[in-house]
XYZ file of C-alpha atoms in Angstrom:
559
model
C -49.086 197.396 75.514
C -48.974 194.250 77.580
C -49.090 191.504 74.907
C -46.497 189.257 73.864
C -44.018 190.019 71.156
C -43.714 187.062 68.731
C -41.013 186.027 67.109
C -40.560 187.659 63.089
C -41.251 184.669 60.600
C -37.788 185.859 59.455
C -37.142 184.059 56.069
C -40.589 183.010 56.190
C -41.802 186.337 55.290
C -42.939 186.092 52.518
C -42.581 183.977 48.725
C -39.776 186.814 48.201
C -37.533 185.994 51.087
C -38.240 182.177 51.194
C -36.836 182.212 47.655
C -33.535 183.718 48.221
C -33.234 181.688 51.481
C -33.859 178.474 49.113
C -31.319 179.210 47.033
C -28.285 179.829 50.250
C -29.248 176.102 51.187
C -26.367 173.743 49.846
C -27.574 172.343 46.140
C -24.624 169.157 46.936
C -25.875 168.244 50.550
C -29.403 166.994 51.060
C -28.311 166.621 55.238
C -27.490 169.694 55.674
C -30.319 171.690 53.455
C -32.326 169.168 56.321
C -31.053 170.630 58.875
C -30.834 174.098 58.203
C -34.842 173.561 57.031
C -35.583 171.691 60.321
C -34.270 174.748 62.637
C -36.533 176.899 60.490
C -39.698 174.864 60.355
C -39.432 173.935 64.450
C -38.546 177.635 64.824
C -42.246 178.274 63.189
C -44.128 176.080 64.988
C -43.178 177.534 68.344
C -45.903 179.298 70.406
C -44.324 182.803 70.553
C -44.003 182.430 66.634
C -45.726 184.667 64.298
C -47.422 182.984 61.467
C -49.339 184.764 58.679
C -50.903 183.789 55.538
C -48.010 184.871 53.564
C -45.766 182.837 56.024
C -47.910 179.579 55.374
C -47.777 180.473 51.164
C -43.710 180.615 51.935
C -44.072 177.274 53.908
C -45.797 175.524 50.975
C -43.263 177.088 48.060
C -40.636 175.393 50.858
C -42.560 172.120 51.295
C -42.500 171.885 47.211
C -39.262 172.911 46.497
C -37.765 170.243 49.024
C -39.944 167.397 47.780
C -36.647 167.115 45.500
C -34.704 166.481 48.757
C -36.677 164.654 50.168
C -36.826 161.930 46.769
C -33.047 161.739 46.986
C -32.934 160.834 50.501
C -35.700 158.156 49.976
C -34.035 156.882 47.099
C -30.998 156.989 48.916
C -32.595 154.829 51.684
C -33.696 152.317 49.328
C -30.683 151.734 47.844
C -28.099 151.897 50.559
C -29.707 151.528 54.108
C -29.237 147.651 54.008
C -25.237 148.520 53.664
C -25.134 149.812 57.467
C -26.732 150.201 60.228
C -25.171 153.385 60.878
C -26.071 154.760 57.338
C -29.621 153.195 57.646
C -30.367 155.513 60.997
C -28.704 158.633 59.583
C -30.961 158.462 56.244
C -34.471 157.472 58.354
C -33.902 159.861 61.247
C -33.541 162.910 58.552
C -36.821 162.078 56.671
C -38.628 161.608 59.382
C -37.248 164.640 61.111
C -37.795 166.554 58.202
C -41.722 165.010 57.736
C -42.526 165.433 61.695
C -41.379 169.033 61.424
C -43.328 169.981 58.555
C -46.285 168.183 60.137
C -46.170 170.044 63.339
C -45.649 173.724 61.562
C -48.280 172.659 59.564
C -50.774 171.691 62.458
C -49.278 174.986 64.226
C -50.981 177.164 61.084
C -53.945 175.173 61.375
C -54.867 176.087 64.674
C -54.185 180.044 63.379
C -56.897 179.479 60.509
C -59.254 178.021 63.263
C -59.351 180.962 65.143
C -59.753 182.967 62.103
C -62.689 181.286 60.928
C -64.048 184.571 58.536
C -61.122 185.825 57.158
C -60.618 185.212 53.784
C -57.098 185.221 53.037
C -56.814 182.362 55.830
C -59.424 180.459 54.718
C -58.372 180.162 51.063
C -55.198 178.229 52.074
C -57.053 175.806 54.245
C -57.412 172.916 51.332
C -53.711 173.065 50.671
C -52.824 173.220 54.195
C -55.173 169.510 54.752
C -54.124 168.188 51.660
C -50.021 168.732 52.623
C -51.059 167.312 56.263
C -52.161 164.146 54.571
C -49.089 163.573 52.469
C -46.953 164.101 55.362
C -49.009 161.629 57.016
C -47.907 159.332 54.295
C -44.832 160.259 54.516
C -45.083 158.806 58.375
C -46.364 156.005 57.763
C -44.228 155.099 55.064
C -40.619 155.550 56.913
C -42.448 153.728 59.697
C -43.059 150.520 57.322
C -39.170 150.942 56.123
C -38.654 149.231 59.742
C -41.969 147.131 59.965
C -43.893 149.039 62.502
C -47.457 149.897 62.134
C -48.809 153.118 63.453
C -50.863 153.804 66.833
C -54.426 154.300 67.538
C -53.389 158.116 68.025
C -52.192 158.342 64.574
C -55.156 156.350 63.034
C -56.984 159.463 64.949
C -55.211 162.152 63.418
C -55.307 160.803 60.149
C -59.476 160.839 60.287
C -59.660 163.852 62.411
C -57.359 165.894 59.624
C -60.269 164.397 56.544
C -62.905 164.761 58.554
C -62.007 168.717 59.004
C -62.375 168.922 54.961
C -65.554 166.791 54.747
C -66.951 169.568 57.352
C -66.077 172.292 54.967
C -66.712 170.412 51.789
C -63.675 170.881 50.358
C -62.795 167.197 50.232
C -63.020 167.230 46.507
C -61.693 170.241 45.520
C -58.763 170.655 43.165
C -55.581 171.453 44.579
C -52.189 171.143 43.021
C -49.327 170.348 45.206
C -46.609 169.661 42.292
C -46.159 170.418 39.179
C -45.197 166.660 38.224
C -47.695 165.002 39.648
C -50.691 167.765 38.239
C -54.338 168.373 40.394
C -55.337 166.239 43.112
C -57.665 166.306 46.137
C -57.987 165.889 49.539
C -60.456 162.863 48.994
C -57.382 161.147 46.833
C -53.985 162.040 49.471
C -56.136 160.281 52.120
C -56.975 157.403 50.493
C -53.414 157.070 49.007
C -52.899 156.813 52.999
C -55.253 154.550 53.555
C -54.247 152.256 50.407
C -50.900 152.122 51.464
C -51.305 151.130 55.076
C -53.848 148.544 53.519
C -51.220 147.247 50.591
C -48.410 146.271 52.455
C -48.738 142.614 54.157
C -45.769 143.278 56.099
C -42.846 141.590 53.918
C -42.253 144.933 51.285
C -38.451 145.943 50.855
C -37.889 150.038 51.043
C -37.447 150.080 47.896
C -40.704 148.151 46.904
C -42.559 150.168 49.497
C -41.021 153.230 47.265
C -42.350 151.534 44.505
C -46.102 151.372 46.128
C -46.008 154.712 47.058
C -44.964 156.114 43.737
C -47.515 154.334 41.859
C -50.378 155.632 44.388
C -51.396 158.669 42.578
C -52.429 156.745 39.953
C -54.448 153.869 41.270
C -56.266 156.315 43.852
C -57.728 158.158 40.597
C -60.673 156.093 39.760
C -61.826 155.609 43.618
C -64.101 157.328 45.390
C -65.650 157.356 49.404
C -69.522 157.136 49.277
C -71.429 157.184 52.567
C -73.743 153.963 50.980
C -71.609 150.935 49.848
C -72.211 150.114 45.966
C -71.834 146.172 46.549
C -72.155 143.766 49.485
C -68.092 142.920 49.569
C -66.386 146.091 50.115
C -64.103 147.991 51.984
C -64.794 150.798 54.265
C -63.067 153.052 57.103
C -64.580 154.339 60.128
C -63.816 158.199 61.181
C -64.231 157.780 64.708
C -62.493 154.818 64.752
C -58.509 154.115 65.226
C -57.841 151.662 62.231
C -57.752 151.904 58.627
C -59.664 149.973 55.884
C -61.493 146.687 56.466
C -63.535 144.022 54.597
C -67.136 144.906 55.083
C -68.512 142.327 57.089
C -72.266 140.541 57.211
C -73.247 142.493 60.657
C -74.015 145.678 60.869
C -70.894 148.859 61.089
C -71.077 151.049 64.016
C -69.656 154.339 63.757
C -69.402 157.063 61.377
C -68.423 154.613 58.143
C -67.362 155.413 54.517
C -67.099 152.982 51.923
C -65.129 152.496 49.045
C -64.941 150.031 45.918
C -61.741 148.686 45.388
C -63.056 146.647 41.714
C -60.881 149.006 39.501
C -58.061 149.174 40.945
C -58.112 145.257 41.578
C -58.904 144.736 37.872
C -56.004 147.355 36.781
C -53.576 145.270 39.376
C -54.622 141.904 37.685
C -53.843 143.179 34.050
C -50.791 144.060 35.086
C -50.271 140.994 36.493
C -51.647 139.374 33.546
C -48.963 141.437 31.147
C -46.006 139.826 33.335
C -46.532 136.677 33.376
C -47.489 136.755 29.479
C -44.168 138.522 28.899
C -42.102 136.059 31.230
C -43.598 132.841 29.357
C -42.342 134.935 25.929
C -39.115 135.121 26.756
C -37.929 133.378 29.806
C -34.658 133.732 29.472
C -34.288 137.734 29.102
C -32.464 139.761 31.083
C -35.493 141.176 32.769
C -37.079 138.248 33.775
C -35.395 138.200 37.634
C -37.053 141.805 37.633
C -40.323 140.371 36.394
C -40.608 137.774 38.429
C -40.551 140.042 41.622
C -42.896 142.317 39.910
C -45.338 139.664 39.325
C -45.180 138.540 42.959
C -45.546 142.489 44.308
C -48.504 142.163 42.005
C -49.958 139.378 43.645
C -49.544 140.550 47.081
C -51.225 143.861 46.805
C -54.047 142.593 44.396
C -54.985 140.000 46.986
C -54.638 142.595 49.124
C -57.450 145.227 47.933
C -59.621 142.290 46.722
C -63.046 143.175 48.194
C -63.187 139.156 48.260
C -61.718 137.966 50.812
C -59.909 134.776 49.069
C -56.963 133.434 52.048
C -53.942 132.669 50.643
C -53.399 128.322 50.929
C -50.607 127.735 53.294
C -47.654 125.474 52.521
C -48.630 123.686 56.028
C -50.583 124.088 59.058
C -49.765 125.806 61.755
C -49.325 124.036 65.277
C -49.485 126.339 68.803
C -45.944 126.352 70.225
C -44.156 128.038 73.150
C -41.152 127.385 75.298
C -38.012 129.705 74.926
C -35.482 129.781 71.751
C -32.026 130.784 71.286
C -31.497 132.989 68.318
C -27.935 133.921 66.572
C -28.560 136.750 63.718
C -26.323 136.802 60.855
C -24.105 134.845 58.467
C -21.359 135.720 60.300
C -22.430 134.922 63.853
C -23.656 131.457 62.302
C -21.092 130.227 61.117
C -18.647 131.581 63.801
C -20.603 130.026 66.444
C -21.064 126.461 64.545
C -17.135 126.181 63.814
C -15.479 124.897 66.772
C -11.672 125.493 66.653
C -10.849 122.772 69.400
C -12.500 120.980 72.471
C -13.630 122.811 75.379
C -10.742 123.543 78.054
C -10.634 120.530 80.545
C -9.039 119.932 83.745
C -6.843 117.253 85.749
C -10.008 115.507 87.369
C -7.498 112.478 89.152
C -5.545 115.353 90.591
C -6.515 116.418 94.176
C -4.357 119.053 94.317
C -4.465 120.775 91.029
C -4.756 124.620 90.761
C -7.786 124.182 88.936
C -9.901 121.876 91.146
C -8.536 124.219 93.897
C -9.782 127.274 92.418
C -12.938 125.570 91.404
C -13.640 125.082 94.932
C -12.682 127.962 95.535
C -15.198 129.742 93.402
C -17.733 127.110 93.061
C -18.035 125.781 96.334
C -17.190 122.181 94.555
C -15.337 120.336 92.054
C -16.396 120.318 88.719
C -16.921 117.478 85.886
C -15.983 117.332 82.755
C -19.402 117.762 81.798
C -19.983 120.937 83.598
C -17.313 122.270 82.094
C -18.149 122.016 78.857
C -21.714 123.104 79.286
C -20.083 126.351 80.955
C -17.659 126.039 77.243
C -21.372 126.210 75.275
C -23.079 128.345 77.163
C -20.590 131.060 77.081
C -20.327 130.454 73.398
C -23.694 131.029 72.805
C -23.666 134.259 75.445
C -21.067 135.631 72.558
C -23.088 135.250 69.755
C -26.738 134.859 70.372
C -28.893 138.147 69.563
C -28.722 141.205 72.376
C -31.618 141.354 74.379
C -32.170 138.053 76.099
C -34.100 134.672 74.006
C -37.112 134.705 71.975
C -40.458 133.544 72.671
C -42.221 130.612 70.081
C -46.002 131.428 69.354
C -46.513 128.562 66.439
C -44.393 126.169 63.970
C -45.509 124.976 60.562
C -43.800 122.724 57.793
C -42.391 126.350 56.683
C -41.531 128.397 59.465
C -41.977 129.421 62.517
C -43.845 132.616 64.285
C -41.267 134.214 67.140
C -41.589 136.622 69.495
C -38.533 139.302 69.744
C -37.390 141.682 72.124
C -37.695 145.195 70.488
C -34.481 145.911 71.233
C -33.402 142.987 68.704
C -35.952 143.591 66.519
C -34.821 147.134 65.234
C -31.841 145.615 63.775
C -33.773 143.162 61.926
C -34.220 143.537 58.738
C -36.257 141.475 55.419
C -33.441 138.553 54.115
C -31.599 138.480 57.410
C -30.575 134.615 57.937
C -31.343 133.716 61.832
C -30.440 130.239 63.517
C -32.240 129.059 66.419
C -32.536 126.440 69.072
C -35.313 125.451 70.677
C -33.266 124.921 74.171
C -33.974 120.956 74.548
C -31.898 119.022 71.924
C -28.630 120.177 70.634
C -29.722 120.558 67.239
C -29.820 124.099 65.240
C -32.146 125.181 62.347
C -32.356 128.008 60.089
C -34.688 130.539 58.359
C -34.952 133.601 56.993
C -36.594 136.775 57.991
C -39.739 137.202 55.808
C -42.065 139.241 57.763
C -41.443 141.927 60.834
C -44.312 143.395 62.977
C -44.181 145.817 65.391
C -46.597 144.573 68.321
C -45.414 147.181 71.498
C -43.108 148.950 72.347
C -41.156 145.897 73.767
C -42.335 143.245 71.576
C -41.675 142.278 68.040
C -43.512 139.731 66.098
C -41.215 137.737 63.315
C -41.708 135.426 60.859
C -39.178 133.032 59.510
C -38.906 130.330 56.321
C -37.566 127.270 57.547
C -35.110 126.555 54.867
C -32.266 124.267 57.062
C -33.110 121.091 59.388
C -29.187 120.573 59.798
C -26.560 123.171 59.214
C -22.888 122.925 59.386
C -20.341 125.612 59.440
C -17.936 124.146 56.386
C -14.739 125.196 55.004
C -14.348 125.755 51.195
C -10.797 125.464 49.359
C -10.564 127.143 45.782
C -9.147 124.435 43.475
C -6.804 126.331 41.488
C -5.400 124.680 37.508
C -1.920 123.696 37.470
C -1.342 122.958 33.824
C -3.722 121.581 30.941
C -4.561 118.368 32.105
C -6.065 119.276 35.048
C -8.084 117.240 37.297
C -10.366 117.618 40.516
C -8.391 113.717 41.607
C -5.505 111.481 39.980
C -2.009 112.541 39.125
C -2.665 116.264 37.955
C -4.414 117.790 41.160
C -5.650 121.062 41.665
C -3.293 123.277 43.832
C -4.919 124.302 46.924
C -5.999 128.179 47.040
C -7.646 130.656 49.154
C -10.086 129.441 51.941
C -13.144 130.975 52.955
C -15.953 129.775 55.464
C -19.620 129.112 54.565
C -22.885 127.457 55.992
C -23.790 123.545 54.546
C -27.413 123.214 54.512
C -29.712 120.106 54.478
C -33.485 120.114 54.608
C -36.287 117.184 54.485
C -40.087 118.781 54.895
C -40.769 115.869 56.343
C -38.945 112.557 58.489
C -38.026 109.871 55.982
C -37.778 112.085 52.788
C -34.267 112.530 51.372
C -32.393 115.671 52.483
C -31.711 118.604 49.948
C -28.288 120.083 50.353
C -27.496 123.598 49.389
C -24.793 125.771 50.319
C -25.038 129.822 52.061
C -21.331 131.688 51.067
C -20.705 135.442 51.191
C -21.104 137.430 48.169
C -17.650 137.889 47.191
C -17.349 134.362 47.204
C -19.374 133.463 44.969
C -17.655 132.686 41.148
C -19.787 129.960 39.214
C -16.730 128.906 37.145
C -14.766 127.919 40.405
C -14.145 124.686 41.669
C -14.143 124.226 45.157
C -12.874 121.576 47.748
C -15.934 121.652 50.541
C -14.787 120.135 54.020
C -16.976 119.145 56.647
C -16.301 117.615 59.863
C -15.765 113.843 58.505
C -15.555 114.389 54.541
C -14.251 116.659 52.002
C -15.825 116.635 48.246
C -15.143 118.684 45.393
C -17.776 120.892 44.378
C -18.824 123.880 42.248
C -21.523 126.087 42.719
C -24.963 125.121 40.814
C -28.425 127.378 40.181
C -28.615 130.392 42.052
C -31.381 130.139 44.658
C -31.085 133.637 45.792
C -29.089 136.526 46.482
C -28.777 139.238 48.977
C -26.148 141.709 49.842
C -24.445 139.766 52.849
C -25.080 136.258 51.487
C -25.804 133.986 48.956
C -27.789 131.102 48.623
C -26.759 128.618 45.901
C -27.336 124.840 45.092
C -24.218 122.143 45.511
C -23.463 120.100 42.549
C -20.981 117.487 43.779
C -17.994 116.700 41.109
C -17.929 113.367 42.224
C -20.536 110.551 43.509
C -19.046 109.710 46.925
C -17.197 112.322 49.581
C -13.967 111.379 50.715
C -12.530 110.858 54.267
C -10.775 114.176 55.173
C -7.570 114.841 55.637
């Protein structure tokens, strides 16, 4: 008489109902089938909600019918987040949405079957209700390593805590199919898929090779299992009360409730695949697959020195030296070159005239006169105010021959993505290098650990002319010269590793501008120099990094 009403499942009933819901949802939309699922799903996991075990069999035909949704809007993410920013939030916001609220129904049914520990029809559902808590718990930490951040002790928690549940009912390595693609698996093999892919990626992975990883998990988790005794001395194991994932095994003793596992076979699979690539690149170098073997071949290196039970460190191009002090940091091709092409000197005023309107409202505001200095270092300084990275400098940790290990604001940090080009300065000499973004890690929630190849001692913002034919006898100099064409900006780079060695030039453009049959007419403050485009050193979607092959020996005096 005086208990609660809860809420109907409504079309959560049962498989019947869930069915012909499935089929109102919109077949062209994946966002709004999201939506419409997420009202349902956080609807569920309320309180007051009812939940039954035919509400929880409807939740899992849902949760496999949707995996289809899901793919599309990963895919989708892989292919197109790097485009915008404002795509890239809309597509990671709905999968992780959609994940979190499928996790939290889920953990809502789990506490039902806990306090039904003896009936039978909850029971039975219990090792596909774990084993779809641990994918979702993939799922997690996989949209979290789309932006570089690594997950929190709590989540390490949950993650042993959900395995641990299973171990206590031995059901760890029961069979369980969760899709009809993929065929049986357990809840022994979802968890370490978990644990293999927090442990796979160093922290550099694309989306779409993190897609890649993820994909090929079911497969490589096959051959492994967890023992409570480890089978060699090098090995890997986790710790269930602990809040981390897999580590080397170490000399000492492990504290802790530990469970190891060999990584050998799927190290020795990784390394004949490896082996296959770089047999089939030396074949035929100069196929149309070989770009896509070549990054293949260095995924496969990555990961297999990643799950090698031997620790072997990878040889670093150069030593790393302790830095600090604060850097200025400008983010983008655009904002680079912008900020490096000066369109005239910086404003100046009548310093021999007492009674100028300048000097008079410089006292006026400034309590003094300024010099010509001071007002150009106001000139720089707002300048760099317009086009340095939101959020305030960045902090240096260490430099090498290679790079350089920054500390970013988080704020900054969210917008950074693999590939991005970033100048900085290091606040003392006027000089400006550049780098590219290779690895993002999340440290805090403020803080934001990057690390950037050095690739530019010198960099100059330079002008480019398209040399267009104007007959037959067409020449870059002499009596037949090129008529002058469109004009687009791009970044001149030079680099020496070290003092003393001869500088490497190279050339950053946008996309669109890049035409290997062109001839161009590059001008930089002081010279001008024909020039077409030479081998490709790499390619992104907002720039493009080639080599500069001069069409004649010495640059000439600009116009």
């Amino acid at each position: 008489m005086f208990r609660f009403r809860k809420k109907p499942l409504g079309p959560f009933d049962d498989a019947r109902s869930v069915q012909h819901w499935l089929a109102s949802l919109p077949a062209n939309d994946p966002l709004a089938a999201q939506r419409e699922l997420l009202v349902e799903l956080r609807r569920l996991a309320e309180r007051t909600a009812r939940r039954t075990p035919s509400g929880l069999a409807a939740v899992f035909i849902v949760d496999r019918k949707t995996s289809r949704v899901v793919r599309t809007l990963m895919a989708q993410y892989a292919e197109h987040a790097h485009r915008s920013a404002k795509i890239e939030n809309q597509l990671w916001h709905s999968l992780f949405d959609l994940t979190q609220g499928f996790h939290a129904c889920y953990a809502a049914f789990g506490r039902e079957i806990a306090d039904h520990p003896h009936h039978a029809r909850w029971q039975a559902l219990l090792p596909e209700l774990v084993a779809r808590r641990l994918v979702h718990l993939g799922h997690d930490a996989k949209l979290r390593l789309y932006r570089c951040e690594q997950w929190i002790p709590a989540k390490w928690a949950e993650l042993h805590a959900t395995f641990t549940r299973a171990c206590a009912v031995k059901l760890e390595r029961q069979s369980i199919v969760l899709s009809a693609t993929r065929g049986a698996t357990t809840v022994e093999r979802e968890y370490l898929a978990v644990l293999l892919l927090l442990l796979a990626d160093p922290g550099n992975l694309t989306p779409k090779q993190i897609e890649w990883v993820a994909a090929q998990l079911h497969e490589w988790c096959q051959p492994l299992r967890l023992t409570t005794e480890p089978r060699t001395a090098s090995t890997f194991y986790v710790d269930l009360a602990g809040s981390a994932g897999l580590r080397r095994r170490a000399l000492g003793p492990i504290d802790g409730r530990a469970l190891f596992v060999d990584t050998r076979p799927l190290h020795a699979q990784l390394v004949e695949k490896r082996t296959e690539l770089e047999q089939a690149a030396k074949t035929d170098p100069r196929s149309e697959k070989a770009p896509h073997r070549r990054e293949q071949l260095d995924l496969f290196e990555r990961i297999a020195s990643r799950v090698d039970p031997e620790f072997k460190p990878v040889t670093r191009r150069g030593e790393r030296t302790p830095a600090s002090g604060a850097v200025d940091a400008i983010i983008g091709l655009g904002n680079i070159t912008n900020f490096l092409r000066d369109d005239g000197p910086a404003p100046t005023t009548e310093l021999n005239s007492s009674r100028s309107f300048a000097n008079t409202m410089d006292l006026a505001v400034f309590g003094r006169t300024r010099t010509e200095p001071d007002i150009r270092s106001d000139y720089a300084r707002r300048r760099l105010v317009a086009f340095s990275a939101p959020g305030g400098p960045w902090e240096m940790k260490d430099i090498s021959t290679s790079g350089f290990r920054l500390h970013a604001p988080m704020s900054v940090a969210t917008e950074i993505t693999l590939s991005m080009l970033v100048a900085i300065n290091r606040r003392g000499p006027e000089t400006w290098v550049m780098g590219i973004v290779r690895r993002v890690r999340r440290l805090s929630a403020d803080r934001a650990e990057i690390g950037l190849q050095l690739i530019a001692n010198t960099l100059i913002s330079a002008e480019l002319v398209e040399q267009r034919k104007a007959d037959a006898h067409y020449s870059v100099d002499g009596e037949h010269a090129a008529p002058v064409g469109r004009k687009f900006r791009g970044l001149f780079l030079s680099f020496s590793k070290r003092a003393g060695d001869p500088p490497v030039q190279s050339l950053i453009v946008p996309p669109v501008e890049y035409r290997a049959d062109k001839r161009y007419m590059l001008q930089i403050p002081g010279a001008a120099r024909p020039i077409r485009y030479g081998r490709l050193i790499e390619q992104h979607i907002d720039w493009v990094w080639t080599v500069v092959e001069p069409l004649e020996p010495d640059p000439v005096p600009a116009a």
